[in-house]
């Protein structure tokens, strides 16, 4: 299980390699939300999402021999790019297992970052089984996208930065809204904030039909999604919360918040207009919760982690036409 | 004439009010440029452009009585928003004179920030004369967009940050590329870097047909543009370099670089894809110079100041369709 000490250690290893992303705001967004809103712009992280942190934390925790043999990751795209970039910087071979319906830009970028990409069918194949087989055959170390102690520690460094940056703006009490897939970022951030900003309450935010974490928290046990594909929020579609992440989420988080795809797109366009950052739909779910689900928040301020910006140009243009 | 000391003083007054914007990069952009490229993302500044710095520096340098009577600014939009936001924070009334063909979002935002907007015809009216008349009639202090000692000092704070942030990345020798209208930012940054990063060379970057600064530097005297409107790079269309800015530019800058509108649009789309920031065409001219005019650069690295992101959604969507 990841500890606060593991997050602090990951922050040391990430120092000088990951970016400290800014905490942005706009009076126009505050007005829509009816409260102060701060946006942690992890889309500005290396590779366009927070996943670089977890990738770096995991790579830097391996033994030299493990790094020499190489790593394997499976991902809809952002974890893939994060691991590929971190592996390249460590001169470690990386094999990435990606769903064939992942956005073209994510597949192309992962290849361009030097990784070998293996595609699978999200609806038919069992990615865990394929991954285990590949790892065994080539002696690769599997870096899971969320259910990995060091990955959770790396993502938790976002929480350390939020506590410090929000305090600089005199914000110590807030709802912290996190776009949530398997819960690695949410669990890491909640652990970090438990120690550094105890008046902040973390809530996982999910797209409709992929609300496994919200239902799991309500039920007190891990629940799975029925669907496995078919949302614009591709970055955060996971079958269920993880074995490592769920106990942390259950102990530390408030209820989940579920937003519609349309609200995620609307938040994406508002981030374009008001913050001048590029978000993908799955990276805008937390901002959508802050802007359009204020009735589910209790703090005087909301801090939304805008988790990623790897969106295809055509989809972004369509969102601008519909909501711009 | 603005001095280095005035920039340092402005930095003190801006501290805690302006954002320290990040210095971004992407291996994909380095590859296109054939050298290391760092992007100072001033589109992430309050009001979506660096102009907030100059506005704040000017407002905070006024006497209490001047602040009480109010200020007037004329601007294609970014200076307008910068002054409007800074004036609102100082509870100072602001009247903004804007060309009627400025992007709709800039006019709307300026009004929403609490300023009174007066529109004029860029092709027929003399904005300086209209501004002087308004200032006289209402006792307002005119805050010029670039030919103002305190405005230049405020913009120069971008240079102080660049010197510090680039040194953290081991970059001390570079071409610093600045999107240039009247030269306020370019002059301020050049002054700041003369002291703090003497191996950096500042080059103003302009859109085709509005290359007054480039021609003025080549001729050794102020030259004017023939056209006064009709470029997508609306943020940096000015009739000529200023009386305060030109002597600084002539003493401190290298030759200007002129880029096509199409290259500015292409750079805007690459910033979307690779940096996850939103730029307006006039704010992407410096990045276009870094990416597509490497033959005019001499340093081992290029630092492009991405000056603003206040672009209409429809124009951005069109650029994504054409170049995405």
Coordinates of C-alpha atoms in Angstrom, one line a residue:
Chain A
X1 CA 0.0 0.0 0.0
X2 CA 1.3 3.5 -0.9
X3 CA 2.3 5.7 2.1
X4 CA 2.8 9.4 2.5
X5 CA 6.5 8.7 2.8
X6 CA 6.4 7.0 -0.6
X7 CA 4.9 10.1 -2.1
X8 CA 7.5 12.3 -0.6
X9 CA 10.2 10.0 -1.9
X10 CA 8.7 10.1 -5.4
X11 CA 8.6 13.9 -5.3
X12 CA 12.4 13.8 -4.6
X13 CA 13.0 11.5 -7.6
X14 CA 10.7 13.6 -9.8
X15 CA 12.3 16.9 -8.9
X16 CA 13.8 18.6 -11.9
X17 CA 12.1 16.0 -14.3
X18 CA 8.4 16.6 -13.9
X19 CA 7.0 20.1 -14.3
X20 CA 5.3 21.9 -11.4
X21 CA 2.2 22.7 -13.3
X22 CA 0.4 26.0 -12.5
X23 CA -2.8 26.4 -10.5
X24 CA -5.0 28.6 -12.8
X25 CA -8.2 30.5 -12.3
X26 CA -10.6 32.8 -14.1
X27 CA -13.3 35.2 -12.7
X28 CA -15.6 34.0 -15.4
X29 CA -15.4 30.4 -14.2
X30 CA -15.8 31.5 -10.6
X31 CA -19.0 33.1 -11.7
X32 CA -20.4 30.0 -13.4
X33 CA -19.5 27.8 -10.4
X34 CA -20.8 30.2 -7.8
X35 CA -17.6 29.7 -5.8
X36 CA -13.8 30.1 -6.2
X37 CA -12.4 27.5 -8.7
X38 CA -8.7 26.7 -9.0
X39 CA -7.6 24.4 -11.9
X40 CA -4.4 22.3 -11.5
X41 CA -3.3 22.2 -15.2
X42 CA -1.7 18.8 -15.5
X43 CA -2.4 18.9 -19.2
X44 CA 0.8 21.0 -19.2
X45 CA 2.8 18.2 -17.7
X46 CA 5.3 16.4 -20.0
X47 CA 3.5 14.2 -22.5
X48 CA 0.3 16.2 -21.9
X49 CA -1.0 14.4 -18.7
X50 CA -0.2 13.7 -15.1
X51 CA 0.7 10.1 -16.1
X52 CA 4.3 11.1 -16.7
X53 CA 4.7 11.4 -12.9
X54 CA 3.6 7.8 -12.2
X55 CA 5.7 6.6 -15.1
X56 CA 8.8 8.4 -13.8
X57 CA 8.2 7.3 -10.2
X58 CA 7.9 3.6 -11.3
X59 CA 10.9 3.7 -13.7
X60 CA 13.1 5.4 -11.1
X61 CA 12.2 2.8 -8.5
X62 CA 13.3 -0.2 -10.6
X63 CA 16.7 -2.0 -10.2
X64 CA 19.3 -1.4 -12.8
X65 CA 18.8 -4.9 -14.1
X66 CA 15.0 -4.4 -14.4
X67 CA 15.6 -1.1 -16.3
X68 CA 18.0 -2.9 -18.6
X69 CA 15.5 -5.6 -19.5
X70 CA 12.7 -3.1 -20.1
X71 CA 9.1 -2.3 -19.1
X72 CA 5.6 -3.0 -20.3
X73 CA 2.5 -0.9 -19.9
X74 CA -1.1 -1.1 -21.0
X75 CA -3.0 2.1 -21.4
X76 CA -5.7 3.9 -23.4
X77 CA -2.9 6.4 -24.2
X78 CA -1.8 8.8 -21.4
X79 CA -0.1 6.2 -19.2
X80 CA 1.4 4.9 -22.4
X81 CA 3.0 8.2 -23.3
X82 CA 4.0 8.9 -19.7
X83 CA 5.8 5.5 -19.4
X84 CA 7.3 5.8 -22.9
X85 CA 8.8 9.2 -22.2
X86 CA 10.1 8.2 -18.7
X87 CA 11.5 5.0 -20.1
X88 CA 13.3 6.8 -23.0
X89 CA 14.8 9.2 -20.4
X90 CA 16.1 6.2 -18.5
X91 CA 17.2 4.5 -21.7
X92 CA 14.9 1.6 -20.9
X93 CA 13.1 -0.3 -23.7
X94 CA 9.3 0.1 -23.4
X95 CA 6.5 -2.1 -24.9
X96 CA 3.1 -0.5 -24.7
X97 CA -0.2 -2.4 -25.1
X98 CA -2.9 0.0 -26.4
X99 CA -6.5 -0.4 -27.4
X100 CA -6.9 -0.1 -31.1
X101 CA -9.7 2.5 -30.7
X102 CA -7.4 4.9 -28.7
X103 CA -7.1 8.4 -30.2
X104 CA -4.8 8.3 -33.1
X105 CA -2.6 11.1 -31.6
X106 CA -1.9 9.0 -28.5
X107 CA -0.9 5.9 -30.5
X108 CA 1.3 8.0 -32.8
X109 CA 2.9 9.9 -29.9
X110 CA 3.7 6.8 -28.0
X111 CA 5.5 5.4 -31.0
X112 CA 7.3 8.7 -31.6
X113 CA 8.5 8.6 -28.0
X114 CA 10.4 5.5 -28.9
X115 CA 8.1 2.8 -27.5
X116 CA 7.0 -0.4 -29.3
X117 CA 3.2 -0.3 -29.5
X118 CA 1.1 -3.5 -29.5
X119 CA -2.7 -3.0 -30.2
X120 CA -5.6 -5.0 -28.8
X121 CA -9.4 -5.0 -29.0
X122 CA -10.9 -3.3 -26.0
X123 CA -14.3 -5.1 -26.4
X124 CA -12.9 -8.7 -27.0
X125 CA -9.4 -9.1 -25.6
X126 CA -8.3 -9.3 -21.9
X127 CA -5.5 -6.8 -21.7
X128 CA -4.3 -8.1 -18.3
X129 CA -3.8 -11.6 -19.8
X130 CA -2.0 -10.3 -22.9
X131 CA 0.2 -8.1 -20.8
X132 CA 1.2 -10.8 -18.4
X133 CA 2.1 -13.1 -21.3
X134 CA 4.2 -10.4 -23.0
X135 CA 6.0 -9.6 -19.7
X136 CA 6.8 -13.3 -19.1
X137 CA 8.0 -13.9 -22.7
X138 CA 10.4 -10.9 -22.7
X139 CA 11.4 -10.5 -19.1
X140 CA 9.7 -7.1 -19.0
X141 CA 8.5 -5.4 -15.8
X142 CA 4.8 -4.6 -15.9
X143 CA 4.0 -1.0 -14.9
X144 CA 0.3 -1.1 -14.3
X145 CA -1.6 2.2 -15.0
X146 CA -3.0 2.6 -11.4
X147 CA -2.7 -0.5 -9.3
X148 CA 1.0 -0.1 -8.5
X149 CA 2.4 1.3 -5.3
X150 CA 5.0 3.5 -7.0
X151 CA 2.6 4.8 -9.7
X152 CA 0.2 5.9 -7.0
X153 CA 3.1 7.6 -5.2
X154 CA 4.1 9.4 -8.3
X155 CA 0.6 10.7 -9.0
X156 CA 0.3 11.7 -5.4
X157 CA 3.0 14.4 -6.0
X158 CA 0.2 16.4 -7.7
X159 CA -1.4 16.6 -4.2
X160 CA 1.7 17.9 -2.6
X161 CA 1.9 20.7 -5.2
X162 CA -1.8 21.5 -4.8
X163 CA -1.5 21.9 -1.0
X164 CA 1.5 24.3 -1.4
X165 CA 0.1 26.3 -4.3
X166 CA -3.4 26.6 -2.9
X167 CA -2.0 27.8 0.5
X168 CA -0.1 30.5 -1.4
X169 CA -3.6 31.7 -2.6
X170 CA -5.0 31.5 0.9
X171 CA -7.1 28.4 0.0
X172 CA -6.8 25.7 2.7
X173 CA -10.4 24.4 2.6
X174 CA -11.8 23.0 -0.6
X175 CA -13.4 20.2 -2.6
X176 CA -10.6 18.6 -4.6
X177 CA -12.1 17.1 -7.8
X178 CA -10.2 14.5 -9.6
X179 CA -10.9 12.9 -13.0
X180 CA -10.9 9.2 -12.0
X181 CA -10.3 6.0 -13.9
X182 CA -8.8 3.3 -11.8
X183 CA -8.1 5.7 -9.0
X184 CA -4.3 6.0 -9.0
X185 CA -4.3 9.8 -9.1
X186 CA -7.3 10.1 -6.8
X187 CA -5.8 7.8 -4.2
X188 CA -2.4 9.4 -4.4
X189 CA -3.7 12.9 -4.1
X190 CA -6.0 12.0 -1.2
X191 CA -3.1 10.5 0.7
X192 CA -0.9 13.5 0.0
X193 CA -3.6 16.0 1.1
X194 CA -4.5 14.0 4.3
X195 CA -1.2 15.1 5.7
X196 CA -0.6 18.5 4.0
X197 CA -4.1 20.0 3.7
X198 CA -6.5 18.1 6.0
X199 CA -9.4 20.5 5.4
X200 CA -9.5 19.5 1.7
X201 CA -12.0 16.7 0.7
X202 CA -11.2 14.7 -2.4
X203 CA -14.0 13.5 -4.7
X204 CA -13.5 11.3 -7.7
X205 CA -15.3 12.5 -10.8
X206 CA -16.4 10.1 -13.6
X207 CA -18.3 10.1 -16.9
X208 CA -21.8 8.7 -17.1
X209 CA -21.9 4.9 -17.7
X210 CA -18.3 4.6 -16.3
X211 CA -19.1 5.4 -12.7
X212 CA -17.5 2.3 -11.2
X213 CA -15.7 4.2 -8.5
X214 CA -18.8 6.2 -7.5
X215 CA -20.9 3.0 -7.2
X216 CA -18.0 1.2 -5.4
X217 CA -17.7 3.9 -2.8
X218 CA -21.5 3.9 -2.3
X219 CA -21.6 0.1 -2.0
X220 CA -18.4 -0.2 0.1
X221 CA -17.0 -2.8 -2.2
X222 CA -15.5 -2.9 -5.7
X223 CA -18.1 -2.7 -8.5
X224 CA -17.4 -3.1 -12.2
X225 CA -18.6 -1.1 -15.2
X226 CA -20.8 -3.0 -17.7
X227 CA -19.5 -1.2 -20.7
X228 CA -15.8 -1.2 -21.5
X229 CA -15.7 1.3 -24.4
X230 CA -17.8 4.0 -26.1
X231 CA -17.2 7.2 -24.2
X232 CA -15.4 10.4 -25.4
X233 CA -13.7 10.3 -22.0
X234 CA -11.4 7.5 -23.2
X235 CA -8.6 8.5 -20.8
X236 CA -10.5 7.4 -17.7
X237 CA -12.4 4.3 -18.9
X238 CA -11.4 1.4 -16.6
X239 CA -13.2 -1.7 -15.6
X240 CA -13.2 -1.1 -11.9
X241 CA -11.2 0.6 -9.1
X242 CA -7.9 -1.2 -8.2
X243 CA -7.1 -3.5 -5.3
X244 CA -4.5 -1.0 -4.1
X245 CA -6.4 2.1 -4.9
X246 CA -9.9 1.2 -3.6
X247 CA -9.1 0.8 0.1
X248 CA -7.4 4.3 0.0
X249 CA -10.4 5.8 -1.9
X250 CA -12.9 4.2 0.6
X251 CA -10.9 5.6 3.6
X252 CA -10.1 9.1 2.3
X253 CA -12.7 10.2 -0.3
X254 CA -16.1 11.8 -0.3
X255 CA -18.9 10.5 -2.7
X256 CA -18.1 10.4 -6.4
X257 CA -19.6 12.8 -8.9
X258 CA -20.9 11.7 -12.3
X259 CA -21.0 14.1 -15.2
X260 CA -22.4 13.8 -18.7
X261 CA -20.2 13.7 -21.8
X262 CA -21.9 16.9 -22.9
X263 CA -20.9 18.7 -19.7
X264 CA -17.3 17.4 -20.1
X265 CA -17.2 18.9 -23.6
X266 CA -18.7 22.1 -22.4
X267 CA -16.0 22.3 -19.6
X268 CA -13.4 21.6 -22.3
X269 CA -14.5 24.6 -24.3
X270 CA -14.7 26.8 -21.2
X271 CA -11.1 25.8 -20.4
X272 CA -10.2 26.9 -24.0
X273 CA -11.9 30.2 -23.6
X274 CA -11.1 31.1 -20.1
X275 CA -7.9 29.4 -19.1
X276 CA -6.1 29.0 -22.6
X277 CA -5.4 25.4 -21.9
X278 CA -6.2 22.3 -24.0
X279 CA -8.1 19.5 -22.2
X280 CA -9.4 16.2 -23.5
X281 CA -12.9 15.2 -22.5
X282 CA -11.7 12.8 -19.8
X283 CA -9.4 15.6 -18.5
X284 CA -12.3 18.0 -18.2
X285 CA -14.6 15.9 -16.1
X286 CA -13.4 17.4 -12.8
X287 CA -13.9 20.9 -14.2
X288 CA -17.4 20.0 -15.3
X289 CA -18.1 18.8 -11.8
X290 CA -16.9 22.1 -10.4
X291 CA -18.9 24.2 -12.8
X292 CA -22.1 22.2 -13.2
X293 CA -22.5 20.1 -10.0
X294 CA -22.0 22.7 -7.3
X295 CA -24.9 21.2 -5.4
X296 CA -22.7 18.2 -4.6
X297 CA -19.8 20.3 -3.2
X298 CA -19.6 21.6 0.3
X299 CA -16.3 23.6 0.4
X300 CA -15.9 27.4 -0.1
X301 CA -13.6 26.6 -3.1
X302 CA -13.2 23.8 -5.6
X303 CA -9.9 22.6 -7.0
X304 CA -10.3 20.7 -10.2
X305 CA -7.3 18.6 -11.5
X306 CA -7.4 19.0 -15.2
X307 CA -5.6 15.7 -15.9
X308 CA -4.8 15.6 -19.6
X309 CA -4.9 17.4 -23.0
X310 CA -4.3 14.6 -25.5
X311 CA -7.4 15.2 -27.7
X312 CA -7.7 14.8 -31.5
X313 CA -7.9 18.1 -33.4
X314 CA -11.2 17.1 -35.1
X315 CA -13.0 16.3 -31.9
X316 CA -11.8 19.5 -30.3
X317 CA -12.9 21.5 -33.4
X318 CA -16.3 19.8 -33.1
X319 CA -16.6 20.8 -29.5
X320 CA -15.7 24.4 -30.4
X321 CA -18.5 24.5 -33.0
X322 CA -21.1 23.1 -30.6
X323 CA -20.2 25.0 -27.4
X324 CA -17.8 27.8 -28.4
Chain B
X1 CA 13.1 56.0 -20.8
X2 CA 12.5 52.7 -19.0
X3 CA 15.5 51.4 -16.9
X4 CA 16.4 48.0 -15.5
X5 CA 15.7 49.4 -12.1
X6 CA 12.1 50.3 -13.2
X7 CA 11.6 46.6 -14.3
X8 CA 12.9 45.3 -11.0
X9 CA 10.5 47.7 -9.2
X10 CA 7.6 46.6 -11.4
X11 CA 8.4 43.0 -10.6
X12 CA 8.0 43.8 -6.9
X13 CA 4.7 45.5 -7.4
X14 CA 3.5 42.6 -9.6
X15 CA 4.6 39.9 -7.1
X16 CA 1.5 37.9 -5.9
X17 CA -0.7 39.5 -8.6
X18 CA 0.7 38.4 -11.9
X19 CA 1.3 34.7 -12.6
X20 CA 4.8 33.4 -13.1
X21 CA 4.0 31.6 -16.3
X22 CA 5.7 28.3 -17.2
X23 CA 8.5 27.8 -19.7
X24 CA 7.2 24.8 -21.7
X25 CA 8.8 22.5 -24.3
X26 CA 8.2 19.4 -26.4
X27 CA 10.6 17.0 -28.1
X28 CA 8.3 17.2 -31.1
X29 CA 8.9 20.9 -31.5
X30 CA 12.6 20.6 -30.9
X31 CA 12.7 18.2 -33.8
X32 CA 10.8 20.5 -36.2
X33 CA 13.0 23.5 -35.2
X34 CA 16.3 21.5 -35.3
X35 CA 17.2 23.1 -32.0
X36 CA 16.0 23.2 -28.4
X37 CA 12.8 25.4 -28.2
X38 CA 11.4 26.8 -24.9
X39 CA 8.0 28.5 -24.9
X40 CA 7.2 31.2 -22.3
X41 CA 3.4 30.6 -22.0
X42 CA 2.1 34.1 -21.4
X43 CA -1.3 33.0 -22.7
X44 CA -1.6 31.6 -19.2
X45 CA -1.3 35.0 -17.7
X46 CA -4.4 36.7 -16.1
X47 CA -6.7 37.9 -19.0
X48 CA -4.9 35.5 -21.4
X49 CA -1.9 37.7 -22.3
X50 CA 1.2 39.4 -21.0
X51 CA -0.6 42.7 -21.2
X52 CA -1.9 42.3 -17.6
X53 CA 1.7 42.9 -16.5
X54 CA 2.0 46.3 -18.1
X55 CA -1.5 47.2 -17.0
X56 CA -0.8 46.4 -13.4
X57 CA 2.6 48.1 -13.5
X58 CA 1.0 51.3 -14.8
X59 CA -2.0 51.3 -12.4
X60 CA 0.1 50.6 -9.4
X61 CA 2.5 53.5 -10.3
X62 CA -0.3 56.1 -10.4
X63 CA -1.1 58.5 -7.5
X64 CA -4.2 57.8 -5.4
X65 CA -5.9 60.8 -7.0
X66 CA -5.2 59.6 -10.5
X67 CA -6.5 56.1 -9.6
X68 CA -9.7 57.7 -8.2
X69 CA -10.4 59.7 -11.4
X70 CA -9.8 56.7 -13.6
X71 CA -7.8 55.5 -16.6
X72 CA -8.2 55.3 -20.3
X73 CA -6.6 52.7 -22.7
X74 CA -6.8 52.1 -26.4
X75 CA -6.2 48.6 -27.7
X76 CA -7.1 45.8 -30.1
X77 CA -8.1 43.8 -27.1
X78 CA -5.3 42.3 -25.0
X79 CA -4.1 45.6 -23.5
X80 CA -7.8 46.5 -23.0
X81 CA -8.4 43.3 -20.9
X82 CA -5.1 43.7 -19.1
X83 CA -5.9 47.3 -18.1
X84 CA -9.5 46.5 -17.3
X85 CA -8.6 43.7 -14.9
X86 CA -5.8 45.7 -13.3
X87 CA -8.1 48.7 -12.9
X88 CA -10.9 46.5 -11.4
X89 CA -8.4 45.1 -8.8
X90 CA -7.4 48.7 -7.9
X91 CA -11.1 49.8 -7.9
X92 CA -10.3 52.3 -10.6
X93 CA -12.8 53.2 -13.3
X94 CA -11.5 52.2 -16.8
X95 CA -12.6 53.5 -20.2
X96 CA -11.3 51.4 -23.1
X97 CA -11.2 52.5 -26.7
X98 CA -11.3 49.4 -29.0
X99 CA -11.4 49.0 -32.8
X100 CA -14.8 47.7 -33.9
X101 CA -13.2 44.8 -35.8
X102 CA -11.4 43.4 -32.7
X103 CA -12.3 39.8 -31.9
X104 CA -15.7 39.6 -30.3
X105 CA -14.4 37.7 -27.4
X106 CA -11.9 40.5 -26.5
X107 CA -14.6 43.2 -26.6
X108 CA -17.0 41.0 -24.5
X109 CA -14.3 40.2 -22.0
X110 CA -13.3 43.8 -21.6
X111 CA -16.8 44.7 -20.8
X112 CA -17.3 41.8 -18.4
X113 CA -14.2 42.8 -16.5
X114 CA -16.0 46.0 -15.6
X115 CA -14.7 48.5 -18.2
X116 CA -16.6 50.9 -20.3
X117 CA -15.9 50.1 -24.0
X118 CA -15.9 52.8 -26.7
X119 CA -15.5 51.4 -30.3
X120 CA -13.8 53.2 -33.2
X121 CA -13.1 52.4 -36.9
X122 CA -9.5 51.3 -37.3
X123 CA -9.3 52.3 -41.0
X124 CA -10.8 55.8 -40.7
X125 CA -10.5 57.2 -37.1
X126 CA -7.4 58.4 -35.4
X127 CA -7.4 56.6 -32.1
X128 CA -4.7 58.8 -30.5
X129 CA -6.9 61.9 -31.1
X130 CA -10.0 60.2 -29.8
X131 CA -8.2 59.0 -26.8
X132 CA -6.7 62.4 -25.9
X133 CA -10.1 64.0 -26.2
X134 CA -11.7 61.5 -23.9
X135 CA -8.9 61.8 -21.3
X136 CA -9.2 65.5 -21.3
X137 CA -13.0 65.6 -21.0
X138 CA -13.1 63.1 -18.1
X139 CA -9.8 63.7 -16.3
X140 CA -8.7 60.2 -17.1
X141 CA -5.0 59.1 -17.2
X142 CA -4.1 57.6 -20.5
X143 CA -2.3 54.3 -20.3
X144 CA -0.8 53.7 -23.7
X145 CA -0.4 50.2 -25.0
X146 CA 3.4 50.3 -25.4
X147 CA 4.8 53.9 -25.4
X148 CA 4.7 54.2 -21.7
X149 CA 7.6 53.9 -19.3
X150 CA 5.8 51.9 -16.7
X151 CA 4.0 49.6 -19.2
X152 CA 7.4 48.7 -20.7
X153 CA 8.7 48.1 -17.2
X154 CA 5.8 45.7 -16.5
X155 CA 6.3 43.8 -19.7
X156 CA 10.0 43.5 -18.9
X157 CA 9.2 41.3 -16.0
X158 CA 8.7 38.5 -18.5
X159 CA 12.4 38.8 -19.3
X160 CA 13.4 38.5 -15.6
X161 CA 11.4 35.3 -15.4
X162 CA 12.8 33.9 -18.6
X163 CA 16.4 34.5 -17.4
X164 CA 15.7 32.6 -14.2
X165 CA 13.6 29.8 -15.6
X166 CA 16.0 29.2 -18.6
X167 CA 19.0 29.0 -16.3
X168 CA 17.2 26.3 -14.3
X169 CA 17.1 24.3 -17.5
X170 CA 20.8 25.1 -18.2
X171 CA 19.9 27.5 -21.1
X172 CA 21.9 30.8 -20.9
X173 CA 22.5 31.3 -24.6
X174 CA 19.5 31.6 -26.9
X175 CA 17.6 33.6 -29.5
X176 CA 14.6 35.2 -27.6
X177 CA 11.8 35.6 -30.0
X178 CA 9.0 38.1 -29.2
X179 CA 5.7 38.7 -31.0
X180 CA 6.0 42.4 -31.6
X181 CA 3.5 45.2 -32.2
X182 CA 4.6 48.5 -30.9
X183 CA 7.6 47.0 -29.1
X184 CA 6.7 47.4 -25.4
X185 CA 7.2 43.7 -24.6
X186 CA 10.2 43.4 -26.8
X187 CA 12.0 46.5 -25.4
X188 CA 11.2 45.5 -21.8
X189 CA 12.4 41.9 -22.3
X190 CA 15.6 43.1 -24.0
X191 CA 16.3 45.5 -21.2
X192 CA 15.8 42.8 -18.6
X193 CA 17.9 40.3 -20.4
X194 CA 20.8 42.7 -21.0
X195 CA 21.5 42.5 -17.3
X196 CA 20.3 39.0 -16.4
X197 CA 21.2 36.9 -19.4
X198 CA 23.7 38.8 -21.6
X199 CA 24.2 35.9 -24.0
X200 CA 20.6 36.0 -25.1
X201 CA 19.7 37.9 -28.3
X202 CA 16.2 39.3 -28.6
X203 CA 14.5 39.4 -32.0
X204 CA 11.1 41.0 -32.7
X205 CA 8.8 38.8 -34.8
X206 CA 6.1 40.2 -36.9
X207 CA 3.4 39.1 -39.4
X208 CA 3.8 39.9 -43.1
X209 CA 2.6 43.3 -44.2
X210 CA 2.9 44.6 -40.6
X211 CA 6.7 44.5 -40.4
X212 CA 7.2 48.1 -39.3
X213 CA 9.7 47.2 -36.5
X214 CA 11.8 44.9 -38.8
X215 CA 12.0 47.7 -41.4
X216 CA 12.6 50.4 -38.8
X217 CA 15.5 48.4 -37.4
X218 CA 17.0 47.9 -40.9
X219 CA 16.6 51.6 -41.7
X220 CA 17.8 52.9 -38.3
X221 CA 14.7 55.1 -38.0
X222 CA 11.0 54.7 -37.4
X223 CA 9.1 53.4 -40.4
X224 CA 5.3 53.0 -40.6
X225 CA 3.0 50.3 -41.9
X226 CA 0.9 51.1 -45.0
X227 CA -1.9 48.9 -43.9
X228 CA -3.7 49.4 -40.6
X229 CA -6.0 46.3 -40.5
X230 CA -6.6 43.0 -42.2
X231 CA -4.4 40.5 -40.5
X232 CA -5.4 37.5 -38.4
X233 CA -2.6 38.6 -36.1
X234 CA -4.8 41.4 -34.7
X235 CA -3.0 41.5 -31.4
X236 CA 0.2 42.9 -32.8
X237 CA -1.0 45.3 -35.6
X238 CA 0.4 48.8 -34.7
X239 CA 1.2 51.7 -37.0
X240 CA 4.9 52.0 -36.0
X241 CA 7.3 51.4 -33.2
X242 CA 7.0 53.9 -30.3
X243 CA 9.2 56.9 -29.4
X244 CA 10.1 55.2 -26.1
X245 CA 10.4 51.7 -27.5
X246 CA 12.3 52.2 -30.7
X247 CA 15.6 53.5 -29.2
X248 CA 15.7 50.5 -26.9
X249 CA 14.9 48.1 -29.8
X250 CA 17.6 49.7 -31.9
X251 CA 20.2 49.5 -29.2
X252 CA 19.4 46.0 -27.9
X253 CA 17.8 43.8 -30.6
X254 CA 18.9 41.7 -33.6
X255 CA 17.1 41.9 -36.9
X256 CA 13.4 41.3 -37.0
X257 CA 11.8 38.1 -38.4
X258 CA 8.7 38.2 -40.6
X259 CA 6.4 35.2 -40.7
X260 CA 3.4 34.5 -42.9
X261 CA -0.2 34.3 -41.5
X262 CA -0.3 30.6 -42.5
X263 CA 2.9 29.9 -40.5
X264 CA 1.4 31.6 -37.5
X265 CA -1.7 29.4 -37.8
X266 CA 0.4 26.3 -38.2
X267 CA 2.4 27.3 -35.0
X268 CA -0.9 27.8 -33.2
X269 CA -2.0 24.3 -34.1
X270 CA 1.3 22.8 -33.1
X271 CA 1.0 24.6 -29.7
X272 CA -2.4 23.0 -29.3
X273 CA -1.1 19.5 -30.2
X274 CA 2.3 19.6 -28.5
X275 CA 2.1 22.0 -25.6
X276 CA -1.7 21.9 -24.8
X277 CA -1.9 25.7 -24.7
X278 CA -4.2 28.0 -26.7
X279 CA -2.6 30.7 -28.7
X280 CA -4.1 33.4 -30.9
X281 CA -2.4 33.9 -34.3
X282 CA -0.6 37.1 -33.1
X283 CA 0.6 35.2 -30.1
X284 CA 2.1 32.4 -32.2
X285 CA 4.2 34.5 -34.5
X286 CA 7.3 34.0 -32.3
X287 CA 6.8 30.2 -32.2
X288 CA 6.4 30.2 -36.0
X289 CA 9.7 32.0 -36.2
X290 CA 11.4 29.4 -34.0
X291 CA 9.9 26.5 -35.9
X292 CA 10.0 27.7 -39.5
X293 CA 12.8 30.4 -39.7
X294 CA 15.6 28.6 -38.1
X295 CA 18.0 29.9 -40.8
X296 CA 17.6 33.4 -39.2
X297 CA 18.6 32.2 -35.7
X298 CA 22.1 31.8 -34.4
X299 CA 21.8 30.5 -30.9
X300 CA 21.8 26.9 -29.8
X301 CA 18.3 27.3 -28.4
X302 CA 15.3 29.5 -29.1
X303 CA 13.0 30.9 -26.5
X304 CA 9.6 32.0 -28.0
X305 CA 7.3 34.2 -25.9
X306 CA 3.8 33.0 -26.7
X307 CA 2.2 36.3 -25.9
X308 CA -1.6 35.6 -25.9
X309 CA -4.4 33.2 -26.3
X310 CA -7.5 35.3 -26.9
X311 CA -8.7 33.8 -30.1
X312 CA -12.3 33.3 -31.3
X313 CA -13.5 29.7 -31.2
X314 CA -14.5 29.6 -34.9
X315 CA -11.1 30.8 -36.1
X316 CA -9.4 28.2 -33.9
X317 CA -11.6 25.4 -35.2
X318 CA -10.8 26.5 -38.7
X319 CA -7.1 26.3 -38.0
X320 CA -7.5 22.9 -36.5
X321 CA -9.3 21.7 -39.7
X322 CA -6.7 23.1 -42.0
X323 CA -3.5 22.2 -40.1
X324 CA -4.5 19.7 -37.4

